Structures are given as structure tokens and as C-alpha cells.
C-alpha atoms as a PDB file:
ATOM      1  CA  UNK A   1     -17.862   0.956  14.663  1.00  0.00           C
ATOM      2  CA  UNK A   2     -19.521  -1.498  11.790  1.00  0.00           C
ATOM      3  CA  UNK A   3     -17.746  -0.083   8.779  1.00  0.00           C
ATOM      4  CA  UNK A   4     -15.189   2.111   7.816  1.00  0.00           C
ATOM      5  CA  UNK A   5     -16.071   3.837   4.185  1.00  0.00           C
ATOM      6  CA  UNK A   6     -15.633   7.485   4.619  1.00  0.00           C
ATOM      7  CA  UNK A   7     -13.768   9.206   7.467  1.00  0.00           C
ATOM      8  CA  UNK A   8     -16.846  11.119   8.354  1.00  0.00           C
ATOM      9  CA  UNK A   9     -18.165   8.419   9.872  1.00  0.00           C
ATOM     10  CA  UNK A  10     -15.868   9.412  12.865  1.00  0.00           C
ATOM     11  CA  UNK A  11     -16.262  11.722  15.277  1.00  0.00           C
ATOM     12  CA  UNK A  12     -13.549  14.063  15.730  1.00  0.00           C
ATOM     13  CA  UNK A  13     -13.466  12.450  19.702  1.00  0.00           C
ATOM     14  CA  UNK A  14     -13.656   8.789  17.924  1.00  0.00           C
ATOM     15  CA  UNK A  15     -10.550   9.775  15.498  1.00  0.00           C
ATOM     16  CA  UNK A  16      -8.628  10.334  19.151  1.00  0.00           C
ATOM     17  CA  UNK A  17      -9.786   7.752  20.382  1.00  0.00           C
ATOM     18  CA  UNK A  18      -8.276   5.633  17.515  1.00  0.00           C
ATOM     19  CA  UNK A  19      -5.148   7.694  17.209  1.00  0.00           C
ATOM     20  CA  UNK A  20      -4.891   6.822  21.560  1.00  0.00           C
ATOM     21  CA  UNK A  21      -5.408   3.226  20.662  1.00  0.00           C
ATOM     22  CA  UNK A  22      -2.211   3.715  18.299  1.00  0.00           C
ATOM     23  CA  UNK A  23       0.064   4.683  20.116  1.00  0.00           C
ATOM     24  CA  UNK A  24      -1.033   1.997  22.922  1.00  0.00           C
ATOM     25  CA  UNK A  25       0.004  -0.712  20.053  1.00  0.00           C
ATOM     26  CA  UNK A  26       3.067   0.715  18.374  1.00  0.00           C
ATOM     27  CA  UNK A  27       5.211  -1.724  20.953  1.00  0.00           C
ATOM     28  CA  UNK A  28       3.057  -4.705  19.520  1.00  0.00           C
ATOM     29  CA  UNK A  29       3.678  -3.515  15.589  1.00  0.00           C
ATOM     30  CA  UNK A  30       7.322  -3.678  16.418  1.00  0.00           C
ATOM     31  CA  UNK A  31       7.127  -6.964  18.070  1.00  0.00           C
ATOM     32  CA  UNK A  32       8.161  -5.649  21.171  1.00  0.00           C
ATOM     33  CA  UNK A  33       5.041  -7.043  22.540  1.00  0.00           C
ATOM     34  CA  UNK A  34       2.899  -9.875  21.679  1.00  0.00           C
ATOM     35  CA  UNK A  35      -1.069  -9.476  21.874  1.00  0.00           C
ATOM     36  CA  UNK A  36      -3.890 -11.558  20.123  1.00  0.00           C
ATOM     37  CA  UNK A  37      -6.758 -10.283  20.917  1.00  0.00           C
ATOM     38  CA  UNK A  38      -7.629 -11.482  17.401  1.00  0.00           C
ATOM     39  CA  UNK A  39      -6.743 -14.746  17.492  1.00  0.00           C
ATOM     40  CA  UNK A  40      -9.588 -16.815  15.915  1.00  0.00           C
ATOM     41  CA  UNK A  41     -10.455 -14.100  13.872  1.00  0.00           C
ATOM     42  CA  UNK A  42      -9.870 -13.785   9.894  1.00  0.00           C
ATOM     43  CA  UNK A  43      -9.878 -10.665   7.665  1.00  0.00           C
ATOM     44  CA  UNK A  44     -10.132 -11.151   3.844  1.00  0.00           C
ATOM     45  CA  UNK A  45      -7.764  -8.356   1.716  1.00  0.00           C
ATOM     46  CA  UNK A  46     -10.013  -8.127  -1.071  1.00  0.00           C
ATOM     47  CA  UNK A  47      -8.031  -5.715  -3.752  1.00  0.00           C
ATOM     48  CA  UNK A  48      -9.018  -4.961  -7.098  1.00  0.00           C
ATOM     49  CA  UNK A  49      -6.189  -2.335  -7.454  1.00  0.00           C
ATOM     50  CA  UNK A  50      -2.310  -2.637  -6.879  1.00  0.00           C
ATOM     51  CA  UNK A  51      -1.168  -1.756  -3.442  1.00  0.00           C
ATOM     52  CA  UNK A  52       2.062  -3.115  -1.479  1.00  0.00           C
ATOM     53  CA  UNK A  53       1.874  -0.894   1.736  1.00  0.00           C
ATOM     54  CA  UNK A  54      -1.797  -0.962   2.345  1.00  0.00           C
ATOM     55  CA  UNK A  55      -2.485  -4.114   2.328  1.00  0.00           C
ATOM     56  CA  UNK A  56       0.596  -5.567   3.625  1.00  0.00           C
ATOM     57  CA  UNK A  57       0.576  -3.604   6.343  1.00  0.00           C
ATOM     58  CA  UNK A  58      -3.494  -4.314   7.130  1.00  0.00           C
ATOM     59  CA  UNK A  59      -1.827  -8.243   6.806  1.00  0.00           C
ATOM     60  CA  UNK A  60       0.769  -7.290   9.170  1.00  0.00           C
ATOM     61  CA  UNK A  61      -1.606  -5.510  11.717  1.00  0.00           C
ATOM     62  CA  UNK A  62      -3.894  -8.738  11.999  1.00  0.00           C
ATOM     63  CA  UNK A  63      -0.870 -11.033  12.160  1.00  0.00           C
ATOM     64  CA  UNK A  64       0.431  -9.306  15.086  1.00  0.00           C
ATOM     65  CA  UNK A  65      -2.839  -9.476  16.882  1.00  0.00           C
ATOM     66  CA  UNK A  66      -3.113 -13.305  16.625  1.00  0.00           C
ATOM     67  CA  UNK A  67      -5.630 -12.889  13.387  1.00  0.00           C
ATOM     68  CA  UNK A  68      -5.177 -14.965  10.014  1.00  0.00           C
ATOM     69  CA  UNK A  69      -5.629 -13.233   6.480  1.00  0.00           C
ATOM     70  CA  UNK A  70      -7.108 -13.875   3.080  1.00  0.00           C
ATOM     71  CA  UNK A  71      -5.726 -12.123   0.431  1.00  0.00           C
ATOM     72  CA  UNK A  72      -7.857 -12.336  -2.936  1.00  0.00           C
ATOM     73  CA  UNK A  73      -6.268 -10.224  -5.755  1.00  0.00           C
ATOM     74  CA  UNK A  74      -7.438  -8.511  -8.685  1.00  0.00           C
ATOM     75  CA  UNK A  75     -10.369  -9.063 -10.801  1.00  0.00           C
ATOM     76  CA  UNK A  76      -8.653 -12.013 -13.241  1.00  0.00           C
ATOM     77  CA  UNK A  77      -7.933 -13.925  -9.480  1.00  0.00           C
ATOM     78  CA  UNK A  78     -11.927 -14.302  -8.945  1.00  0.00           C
ATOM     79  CA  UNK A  79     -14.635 -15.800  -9.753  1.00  0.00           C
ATOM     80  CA  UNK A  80     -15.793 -12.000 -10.912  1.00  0.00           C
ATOM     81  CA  UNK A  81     -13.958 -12.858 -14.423  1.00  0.00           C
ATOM     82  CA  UNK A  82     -16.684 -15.072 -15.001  1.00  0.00           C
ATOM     83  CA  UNK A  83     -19.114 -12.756 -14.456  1.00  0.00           C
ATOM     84  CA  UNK A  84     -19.796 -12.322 -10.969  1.00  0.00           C
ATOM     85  CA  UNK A  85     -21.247  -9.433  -9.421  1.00  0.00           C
ATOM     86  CA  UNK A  86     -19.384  -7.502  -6.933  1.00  0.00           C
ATOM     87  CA  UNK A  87     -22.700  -7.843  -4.613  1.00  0.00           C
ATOM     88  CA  UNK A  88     -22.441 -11.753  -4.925  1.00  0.00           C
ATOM     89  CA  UNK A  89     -18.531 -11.642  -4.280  1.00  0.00           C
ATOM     90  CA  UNK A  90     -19.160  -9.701  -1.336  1.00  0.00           C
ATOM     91  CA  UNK A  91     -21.811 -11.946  -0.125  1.00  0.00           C
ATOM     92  CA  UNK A  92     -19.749 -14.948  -0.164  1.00  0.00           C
ATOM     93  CA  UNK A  93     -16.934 -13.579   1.376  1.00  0.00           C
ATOM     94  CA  UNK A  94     -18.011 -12.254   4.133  1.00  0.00           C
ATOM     95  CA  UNK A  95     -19.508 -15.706   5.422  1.00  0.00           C
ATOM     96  CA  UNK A  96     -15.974 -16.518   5.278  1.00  0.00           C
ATOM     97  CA  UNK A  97     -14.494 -13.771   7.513  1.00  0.00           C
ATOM     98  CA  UNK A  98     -15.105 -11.455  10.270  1.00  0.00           C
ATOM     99  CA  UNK A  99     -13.725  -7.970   7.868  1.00  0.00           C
ATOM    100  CA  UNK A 100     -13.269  -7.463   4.869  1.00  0.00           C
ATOM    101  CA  UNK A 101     -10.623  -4.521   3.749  1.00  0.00           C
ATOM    102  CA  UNK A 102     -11.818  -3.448  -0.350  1.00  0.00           C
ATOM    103  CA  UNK A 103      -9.785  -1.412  -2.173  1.00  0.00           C
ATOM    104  CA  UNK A 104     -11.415  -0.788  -5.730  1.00  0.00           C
ATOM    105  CA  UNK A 105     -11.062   1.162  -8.700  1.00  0.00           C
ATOM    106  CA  UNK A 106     -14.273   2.979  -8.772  1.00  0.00           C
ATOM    107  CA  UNK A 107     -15.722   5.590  -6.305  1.00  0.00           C
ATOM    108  CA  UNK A 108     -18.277   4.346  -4.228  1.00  0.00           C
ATOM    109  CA  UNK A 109     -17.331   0.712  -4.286  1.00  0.00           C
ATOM    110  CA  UNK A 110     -16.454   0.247  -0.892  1.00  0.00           C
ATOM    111  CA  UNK A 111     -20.175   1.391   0.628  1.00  0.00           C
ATOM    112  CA  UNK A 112     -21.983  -0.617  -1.897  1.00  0.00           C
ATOM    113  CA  UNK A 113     -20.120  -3.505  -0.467  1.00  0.00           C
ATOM    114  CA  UNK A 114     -20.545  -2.365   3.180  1.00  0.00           C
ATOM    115  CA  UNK A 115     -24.560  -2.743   2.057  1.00  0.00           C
ATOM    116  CA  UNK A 116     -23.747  -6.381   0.822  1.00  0.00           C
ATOM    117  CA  UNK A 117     -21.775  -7.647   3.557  1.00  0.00           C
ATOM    118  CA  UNK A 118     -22.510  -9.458   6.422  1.00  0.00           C
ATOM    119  CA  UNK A 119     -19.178  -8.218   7.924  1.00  0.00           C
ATOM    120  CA  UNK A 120     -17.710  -5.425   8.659  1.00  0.00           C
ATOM    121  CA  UNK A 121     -16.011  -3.115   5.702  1.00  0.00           C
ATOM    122  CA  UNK A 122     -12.900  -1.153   5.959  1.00  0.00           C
ATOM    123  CA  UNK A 123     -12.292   1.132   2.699  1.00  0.00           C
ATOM    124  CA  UNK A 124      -8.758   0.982   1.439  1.00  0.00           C
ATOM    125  CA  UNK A 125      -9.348   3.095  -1.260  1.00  0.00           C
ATOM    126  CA  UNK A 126     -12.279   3.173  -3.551  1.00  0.00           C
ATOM    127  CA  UNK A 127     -11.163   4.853  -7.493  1.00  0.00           C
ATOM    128  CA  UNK A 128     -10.816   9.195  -6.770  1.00  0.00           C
ATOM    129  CA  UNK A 129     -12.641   8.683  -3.802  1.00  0.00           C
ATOM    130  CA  UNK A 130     -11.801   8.081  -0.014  1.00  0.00           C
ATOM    131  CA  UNK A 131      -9.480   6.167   1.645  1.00  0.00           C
ATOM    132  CA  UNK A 132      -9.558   7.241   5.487  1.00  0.00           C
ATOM    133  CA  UNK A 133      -7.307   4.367   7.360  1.00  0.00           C
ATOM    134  CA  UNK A 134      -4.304   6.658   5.020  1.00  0.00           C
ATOM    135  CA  UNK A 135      -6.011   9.913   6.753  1.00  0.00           C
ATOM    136  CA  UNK A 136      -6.156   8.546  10.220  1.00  0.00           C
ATOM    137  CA  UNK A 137      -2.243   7.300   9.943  1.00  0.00           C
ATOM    138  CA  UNK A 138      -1.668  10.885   8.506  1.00  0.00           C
ATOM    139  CA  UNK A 139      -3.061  12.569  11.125  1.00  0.00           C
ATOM    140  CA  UNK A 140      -1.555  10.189  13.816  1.00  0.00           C
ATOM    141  CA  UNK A 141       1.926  10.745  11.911  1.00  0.00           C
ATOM    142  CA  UNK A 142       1.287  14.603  12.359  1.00  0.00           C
ATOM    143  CA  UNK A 143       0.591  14.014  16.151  1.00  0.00           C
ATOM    144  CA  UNK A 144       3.693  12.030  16.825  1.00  0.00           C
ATOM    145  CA  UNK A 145       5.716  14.406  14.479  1.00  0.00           C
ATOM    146  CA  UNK A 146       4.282  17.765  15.477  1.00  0.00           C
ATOM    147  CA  UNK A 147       3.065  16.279  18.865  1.00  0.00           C
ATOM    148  CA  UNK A 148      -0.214  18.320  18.251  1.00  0.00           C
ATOM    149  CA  UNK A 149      -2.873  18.054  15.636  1.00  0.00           C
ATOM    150  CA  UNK A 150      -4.344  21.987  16.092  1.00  0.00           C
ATOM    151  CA  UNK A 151      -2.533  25.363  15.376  1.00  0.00           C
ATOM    152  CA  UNK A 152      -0.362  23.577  12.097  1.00  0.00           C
ATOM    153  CA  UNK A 153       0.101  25.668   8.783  1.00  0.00           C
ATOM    154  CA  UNK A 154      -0.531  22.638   6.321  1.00  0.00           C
ATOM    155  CA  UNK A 155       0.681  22.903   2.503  1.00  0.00           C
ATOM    156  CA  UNK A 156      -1.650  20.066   0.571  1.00  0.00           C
ATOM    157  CA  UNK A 157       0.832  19.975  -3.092  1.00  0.00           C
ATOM    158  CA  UNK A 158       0.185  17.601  -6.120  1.00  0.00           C
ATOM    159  CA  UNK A 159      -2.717  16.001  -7.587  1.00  0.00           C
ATOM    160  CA  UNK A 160      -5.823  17.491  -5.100  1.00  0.00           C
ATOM    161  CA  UNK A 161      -8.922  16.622  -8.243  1.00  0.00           C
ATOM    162  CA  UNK A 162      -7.712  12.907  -7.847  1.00  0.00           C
ATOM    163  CA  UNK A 163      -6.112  11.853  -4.967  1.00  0.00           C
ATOM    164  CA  UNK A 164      -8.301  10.295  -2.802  1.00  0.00           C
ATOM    165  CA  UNK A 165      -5.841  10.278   0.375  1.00  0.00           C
ATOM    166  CA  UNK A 166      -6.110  14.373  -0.141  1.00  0.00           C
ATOM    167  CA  UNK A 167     -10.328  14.228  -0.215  1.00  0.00           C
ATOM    168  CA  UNK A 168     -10.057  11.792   2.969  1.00  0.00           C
ATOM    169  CA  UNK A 169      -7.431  14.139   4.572  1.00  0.00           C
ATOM    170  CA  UNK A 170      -9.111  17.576   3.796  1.00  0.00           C
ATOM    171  CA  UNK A 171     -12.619  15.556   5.345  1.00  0.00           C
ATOM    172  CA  UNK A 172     -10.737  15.403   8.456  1.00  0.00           C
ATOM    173  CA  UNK A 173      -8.491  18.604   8.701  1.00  0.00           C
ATOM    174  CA  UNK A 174     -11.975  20.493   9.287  1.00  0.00           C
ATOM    175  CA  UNK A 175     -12.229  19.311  12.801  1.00  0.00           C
ATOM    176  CA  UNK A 176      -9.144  20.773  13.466  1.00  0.00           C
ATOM    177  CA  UNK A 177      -8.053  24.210  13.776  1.00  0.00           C
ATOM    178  CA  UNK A 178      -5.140  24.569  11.151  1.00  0.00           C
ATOM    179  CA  UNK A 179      -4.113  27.082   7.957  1.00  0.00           C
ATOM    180  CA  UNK A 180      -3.961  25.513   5.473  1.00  0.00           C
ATOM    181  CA  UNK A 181      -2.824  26.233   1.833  1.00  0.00           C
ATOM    182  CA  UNK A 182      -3.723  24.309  -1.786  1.00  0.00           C
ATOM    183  CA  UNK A 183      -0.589  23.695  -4.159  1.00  0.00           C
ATOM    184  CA  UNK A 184      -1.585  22.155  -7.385  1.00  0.00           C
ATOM    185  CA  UNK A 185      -1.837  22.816 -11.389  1.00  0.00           C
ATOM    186  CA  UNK A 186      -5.118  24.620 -12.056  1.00  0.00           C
ATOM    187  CA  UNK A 187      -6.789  21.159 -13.533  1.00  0.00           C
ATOM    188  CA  UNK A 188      -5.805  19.037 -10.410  1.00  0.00           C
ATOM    189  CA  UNK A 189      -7.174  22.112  -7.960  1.00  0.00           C
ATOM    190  CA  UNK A 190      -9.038  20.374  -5.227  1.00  0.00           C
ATOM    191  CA  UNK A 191     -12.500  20.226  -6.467  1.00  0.00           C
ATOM    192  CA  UNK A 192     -15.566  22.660  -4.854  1.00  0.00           C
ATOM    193  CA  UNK A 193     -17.093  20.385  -2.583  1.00  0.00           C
ATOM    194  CA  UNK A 194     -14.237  19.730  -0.792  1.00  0.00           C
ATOM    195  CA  UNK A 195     -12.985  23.196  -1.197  1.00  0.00           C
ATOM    196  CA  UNK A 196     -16.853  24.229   0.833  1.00  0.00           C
ATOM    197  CA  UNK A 197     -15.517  21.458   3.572  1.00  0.00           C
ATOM    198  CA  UNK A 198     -13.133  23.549   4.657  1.00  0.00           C
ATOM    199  CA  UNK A 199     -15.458  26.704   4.732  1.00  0.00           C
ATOM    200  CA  UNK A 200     -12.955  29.270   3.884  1.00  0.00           C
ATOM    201  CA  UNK A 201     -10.236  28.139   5.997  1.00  0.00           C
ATOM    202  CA  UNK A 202      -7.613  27.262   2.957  1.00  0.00           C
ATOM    203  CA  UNK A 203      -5.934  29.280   0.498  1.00  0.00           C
ATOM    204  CA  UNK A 204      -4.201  28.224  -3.013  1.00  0.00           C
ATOM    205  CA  UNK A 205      -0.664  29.416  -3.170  1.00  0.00           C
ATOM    206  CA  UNK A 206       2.885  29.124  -4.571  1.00  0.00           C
ATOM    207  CA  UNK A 207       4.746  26.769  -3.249  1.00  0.00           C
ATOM    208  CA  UNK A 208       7.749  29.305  -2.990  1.00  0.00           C
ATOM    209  CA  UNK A 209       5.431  31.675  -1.601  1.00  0.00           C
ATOM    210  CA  UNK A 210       4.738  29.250   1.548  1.00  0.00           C
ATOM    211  CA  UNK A 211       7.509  27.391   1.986  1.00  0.00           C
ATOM    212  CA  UNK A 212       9.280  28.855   5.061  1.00  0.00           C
ATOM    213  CA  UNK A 213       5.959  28.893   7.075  1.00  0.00           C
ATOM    214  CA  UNK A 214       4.593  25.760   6.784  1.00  0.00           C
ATOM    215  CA  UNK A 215       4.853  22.305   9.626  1.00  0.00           C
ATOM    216  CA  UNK A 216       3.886  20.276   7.829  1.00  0.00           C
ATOM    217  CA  UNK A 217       4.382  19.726   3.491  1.00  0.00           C
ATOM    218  CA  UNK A 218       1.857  17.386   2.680  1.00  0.00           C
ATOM    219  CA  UNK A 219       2.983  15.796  -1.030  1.00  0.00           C
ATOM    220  CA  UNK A 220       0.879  13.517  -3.970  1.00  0.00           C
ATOM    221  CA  UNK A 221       1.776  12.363  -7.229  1.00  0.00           C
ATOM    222  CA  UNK A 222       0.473  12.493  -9.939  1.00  0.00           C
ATOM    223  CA  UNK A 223      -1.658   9.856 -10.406  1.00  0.00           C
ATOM    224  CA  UNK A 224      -1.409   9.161 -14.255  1.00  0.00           C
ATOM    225  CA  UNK A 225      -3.981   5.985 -13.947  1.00  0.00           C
ATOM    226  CA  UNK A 226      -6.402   8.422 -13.037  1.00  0.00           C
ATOM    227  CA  UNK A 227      -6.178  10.353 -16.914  1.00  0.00           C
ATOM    228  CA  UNK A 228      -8.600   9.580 -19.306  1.00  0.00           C
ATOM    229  CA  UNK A 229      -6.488  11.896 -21.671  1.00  0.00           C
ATOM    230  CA  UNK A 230      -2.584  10.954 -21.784  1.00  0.00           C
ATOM    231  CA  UNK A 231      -1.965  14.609 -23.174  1.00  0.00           C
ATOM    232  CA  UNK A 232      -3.779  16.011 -20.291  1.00  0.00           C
ATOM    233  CA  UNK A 233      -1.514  13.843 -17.968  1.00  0.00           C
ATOM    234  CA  UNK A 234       1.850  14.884 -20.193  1.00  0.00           C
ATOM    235  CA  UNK A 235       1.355  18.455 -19.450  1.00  0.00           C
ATOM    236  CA  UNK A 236       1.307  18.150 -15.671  1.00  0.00           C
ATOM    237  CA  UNK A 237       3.350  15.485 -14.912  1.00  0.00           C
ATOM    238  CA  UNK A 238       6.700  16.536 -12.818  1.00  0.00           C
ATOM    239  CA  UNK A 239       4.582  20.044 -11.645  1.00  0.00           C
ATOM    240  CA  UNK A 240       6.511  20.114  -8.558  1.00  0.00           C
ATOM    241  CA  UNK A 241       9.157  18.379  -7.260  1.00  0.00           C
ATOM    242  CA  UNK A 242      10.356  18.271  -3.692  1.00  0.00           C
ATOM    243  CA  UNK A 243      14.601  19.074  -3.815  1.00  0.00           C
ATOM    244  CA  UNK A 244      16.884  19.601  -1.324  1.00  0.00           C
ATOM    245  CA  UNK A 245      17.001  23.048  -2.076  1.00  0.00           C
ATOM    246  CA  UNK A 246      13.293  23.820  -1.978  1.00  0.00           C
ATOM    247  CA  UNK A 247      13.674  21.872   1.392  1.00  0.00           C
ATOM    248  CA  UNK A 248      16.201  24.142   2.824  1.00  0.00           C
ATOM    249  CA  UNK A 249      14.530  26.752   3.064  1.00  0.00           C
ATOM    250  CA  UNK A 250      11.373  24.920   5.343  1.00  0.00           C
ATOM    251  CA  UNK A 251      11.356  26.508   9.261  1.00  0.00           C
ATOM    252  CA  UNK A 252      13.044  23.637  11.684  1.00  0.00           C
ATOM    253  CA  UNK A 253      10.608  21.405  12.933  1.00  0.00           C
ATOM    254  CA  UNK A 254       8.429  20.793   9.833  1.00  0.00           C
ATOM    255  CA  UNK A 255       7.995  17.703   8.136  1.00  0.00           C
ATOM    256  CA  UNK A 256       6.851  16.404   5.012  1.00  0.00           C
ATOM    257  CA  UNK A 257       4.890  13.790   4.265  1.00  0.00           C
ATOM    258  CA  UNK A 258       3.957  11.725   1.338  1.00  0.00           C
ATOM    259  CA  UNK A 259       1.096   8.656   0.989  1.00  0.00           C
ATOM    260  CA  UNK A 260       3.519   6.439  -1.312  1.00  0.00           C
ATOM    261  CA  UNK A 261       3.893   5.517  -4.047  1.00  0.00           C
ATOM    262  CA  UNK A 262       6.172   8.080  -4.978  1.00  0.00           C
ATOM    263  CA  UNK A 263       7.311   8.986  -8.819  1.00  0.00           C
ATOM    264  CA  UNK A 264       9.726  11.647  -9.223  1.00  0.00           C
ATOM    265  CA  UNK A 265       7.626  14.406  -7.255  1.00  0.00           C
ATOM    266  CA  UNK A 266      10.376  14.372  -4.299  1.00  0.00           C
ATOM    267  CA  UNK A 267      14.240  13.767  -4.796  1.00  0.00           C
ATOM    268  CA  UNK A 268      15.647  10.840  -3.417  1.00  0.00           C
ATOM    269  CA  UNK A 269      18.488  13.399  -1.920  1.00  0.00           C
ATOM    270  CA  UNK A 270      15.431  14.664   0.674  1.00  0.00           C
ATOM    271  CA  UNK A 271      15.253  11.075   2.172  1.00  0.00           C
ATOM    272  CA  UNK A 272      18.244  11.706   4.041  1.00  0.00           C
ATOM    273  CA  UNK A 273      17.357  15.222   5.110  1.00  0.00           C
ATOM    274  CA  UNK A 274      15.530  15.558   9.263  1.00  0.00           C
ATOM    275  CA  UNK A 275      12.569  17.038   7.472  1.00  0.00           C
ATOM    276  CA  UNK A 276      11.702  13.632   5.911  1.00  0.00           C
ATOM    277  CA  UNK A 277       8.860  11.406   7.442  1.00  0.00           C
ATOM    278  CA  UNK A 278       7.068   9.403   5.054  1.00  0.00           C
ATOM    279  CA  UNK A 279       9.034   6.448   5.744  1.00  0.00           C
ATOM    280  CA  UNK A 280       8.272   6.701   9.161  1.00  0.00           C
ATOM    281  CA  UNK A 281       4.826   7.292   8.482  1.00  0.00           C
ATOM    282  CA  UNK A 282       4.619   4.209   6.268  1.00  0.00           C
ATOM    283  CA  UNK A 283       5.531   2.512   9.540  1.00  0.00           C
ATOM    284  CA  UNK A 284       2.584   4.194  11.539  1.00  0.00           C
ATOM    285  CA  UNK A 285       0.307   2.655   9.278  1.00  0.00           C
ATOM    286  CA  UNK A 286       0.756  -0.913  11.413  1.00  0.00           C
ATOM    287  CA  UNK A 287      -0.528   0.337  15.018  1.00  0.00           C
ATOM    288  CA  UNK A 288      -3.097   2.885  13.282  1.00  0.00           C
ATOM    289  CA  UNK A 289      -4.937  -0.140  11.564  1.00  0.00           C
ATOM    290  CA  UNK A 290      -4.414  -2.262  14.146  1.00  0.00           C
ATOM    291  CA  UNK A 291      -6.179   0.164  16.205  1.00  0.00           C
ATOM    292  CA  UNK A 292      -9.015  -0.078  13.552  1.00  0.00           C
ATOM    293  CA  UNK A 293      -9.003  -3.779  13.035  1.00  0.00           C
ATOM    294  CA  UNK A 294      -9.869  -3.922  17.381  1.00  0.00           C
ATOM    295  CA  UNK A 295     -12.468  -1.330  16.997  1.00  0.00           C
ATOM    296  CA  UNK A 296     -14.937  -3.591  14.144  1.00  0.00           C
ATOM    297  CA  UNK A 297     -13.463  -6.789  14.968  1.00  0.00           C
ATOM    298  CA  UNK A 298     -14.103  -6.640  19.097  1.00  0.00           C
END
């Protein structure tokens, strides 16, 4: 694998592979086991948008396999607030490094610097949209949670025109067979062509109309950066919120999940309740990108 950008540049037998390679390192993210089979290598965190768990845990991940990190933050950090491109930035860096993780805030980003880089390029998120190392630790959260990744009744709920962990998730949910329904305000519906990915195989719905059926509740904020009208944003904000209640009433078994940052859109009462996983699956993000730092760094 030379880059990472979009999540269909994996095979659905290459996303197994790298969920497999996972679970064969989740001793080593927990430190019950050392391994460097990076040591000597160097990845440069190159972020041009907040994020504490992505790239901390893409830090962690190398530092556990014997790697060293560069972190260079924001815009106002680099030399790019003089004027540099983000070609030339690119360029520079990656005779510095063996990978280079980019998360920036406009769509499309990340492959124009896969095309200027020397190195290897891992998308962390590029603006509304991909970010696929969040779908493959979804999907290897599901597998450990649900211990299968086929025959799953999957309720997507939140901001589906924006989020970009939704488009990267929905990108990979048609290689598997699952139901799967759309929960959202009518202006953050999941847009058409990634409504045509799934080719029929979701449905929008209430979320009180699907509750007690689905495995696995699959929740987004609302991602107010992402407005260009604040009014817009005021109307939908709080849509749905995730309470112990609502939660009640899910079959035993199911899960939700959530990409963090969270607002408001689940109550801190669920975090106690067996149902919750997004914690955990924060966690999974350490083997699953260790697993991806092995496959474009060896």
C-alpha cells in the first residue's frame, strides 16, 4: 500500500487483512508487548485542523513500534503563513520522513499531497471529505463488538451531508452485507452519490421507528464548523440526542458508537450503560493504525 486517501483504495480482502493485523497488535498498543519494527523510521503529523485522538493516537501507534514523530500544527506553525504552497510544504517534508499523516480542512487535500510527496500519505481527514483510518477502526470496533462484520442492521444518525467519517464508513459498508438505515434532518441527508454507493440497500427512518432492531447505533454531531450559514446550523443543532431512555429500549447486544468529538448529541448518563463503546473504540484506534503505519512503512 503507497497511500492511504480514500478507503476505496482497499480491497474488501485488504480491509481484513488490516483489521487481522489489529488484533495481532492490540497486546503491543497496551504495552503488553514491545515491538519496533519501526524503529529508525519517522512519521510527520502534519494537521491543519484540531484533532486530539487522531493524531495522538497515530503518535502513539508509531511510538509503540520503535518509530519517532513530527508533529507540525496548523497553518500559523509553518512556513505556509508566509506564503507557501501546500505542494512545496509537502515536498519538503517528505524528504524528512518516511509518512506523512494530513489532516486538512478542504476536500481533496490529502490526494493532492499524496501527488506531491515522495512518501507515503495517510488521510486523517481532508474538510467534508474522507477520513478512512476512522472507518477501518469502526469497522474493526464492530468486529470485536459484534464479532462479525456481515448480517448487522446499522442506524447511521446525525450530520450524514458533512461528516466525513459517515462518507468513509458508508464507502466501506457496501462490501458488506448489512441493513442499514439513514437518521438525519432533511438538509444533513447523506448526499446522492453516496446514497447510489449503497445501491438501494439503505433506508431513511425514525429513529424511534428503528430503535429496537438495530446492532449497531452509529452517532455524529453536528459539525457546526462545517456551516457557512449560522442560522442554518441553529435550526438543527441538538436534532437527536442519545438518552438513557431512547437507549433502553435497543435489543441486548447492540452497541453504539460515536467518532468523537462529542457535543451534546449523547447524554453523559449512556456512558455508563453496556450498550456504550465509543470509548473503547477510541482505544481501537492504536492497533488499527498501527496496523496501517506497518503496511506503507514496511
Amino acid at each position: 500500500m503507497k497511500h492511504l486517501i480514500s478507503i476505496d483504495d482497499l480491497s474488501k480482502d485488504e480491509i481484513i487483512g488490516i483489521l487481522d493485523k489489529a488484533e495481532d497488535f492490540e497486546d503491543v498498543a497496551l504495552g503488553l508487548r514491545s515491538c519496533k519494527i519501526l524503529e529508525g523510521k519517522i512519521l510527520a503529523n502534519l494537521f491543519f485542523e484540531p484533532s486530539t485522538r487522531t493524531r495522538i493516537s497515530f503518535e502513539t501507534a508509531m511510538k509503540r513500534l520503535g518509530g519517532e514523530v513530527v508533529n507540525v500544527s496548523a497553518q500559523e506553525a509553518s512556513s505556509m503563513a508566509k506564503g507557501e504552497t501546500l505542494a512545496d510544504t509537502v515536498r519538503v517534508i517528505s524528504n524528512y520522513c518516511d509518512a506523512i499523516v494530513i489532516r486538512h480542512f478542504l476536500e481533496g487535500a490529502a490526494r493532492f499531497a499524496a501527488e506531491n510527496s515522495s512518501v507515503p500519505v495517510i488521510n486523517a481527514g481532508d474538510g467534508a471529505g474522507q477520513h478512512p483510518t476512522q472507518t477501518l477502526l469502526d469497522l474493526y470496533t464492530i468486529r470485536k463488538e459484534c464479532r462479525r462484520l456481515e448480517g448487522l442492521t446499522i442506524a447511521l444518525v446525525g450530520d450524514l451531508k458533512y461528516s466525513r467519517t459517515i462518507h468513509s464508513l458508508i464507502k466501506a459498508l457496501k462490501l458488506f452485507k448489512n441493513k442499514i438505515y439513514l437518521v438525519s434532518p432533511e438538509i444533513l441527508a447523506l448526499p446522492e452519490e453516496f446514497l447510489e454507493e449503497l445501491d438501494g440497500n439503505a433506508e431513511k427512518a425514525k429513529l424511534e421507528d428503528i430503535i429496537e432492531s438495530v446492532d449497531v447505533l452509529y452517532v455524529t454531531r453536528i459539525q457546526k464548523e462545517r456551516f457557512l450559514d449560522e442560522e442554518e446550523y441553529r435550526r438543527v443543532a441538538g436534532s437527536y440526542r442519545i438518552t438513557p431512555e431512547i437507549v433502553s429500549r435497543m435489543k441486548d447486544g447492540a452497541i453504539i458508537l460515536h467518532p468523537l468529538p462529542r457535543v451534546d448529541e449523547i447524554d453523559v448518563r449512556v456512558d455508563s450503560m453496556r450498550q456504550a463503546r465509543y470509548f473503547k473504540q477510541a482505544f481501537y484506534g492504536v492497533p488499527v493504525r498501527m496496523a496501517i503505519l506497518s503496511e506503507v512503512m514496511l
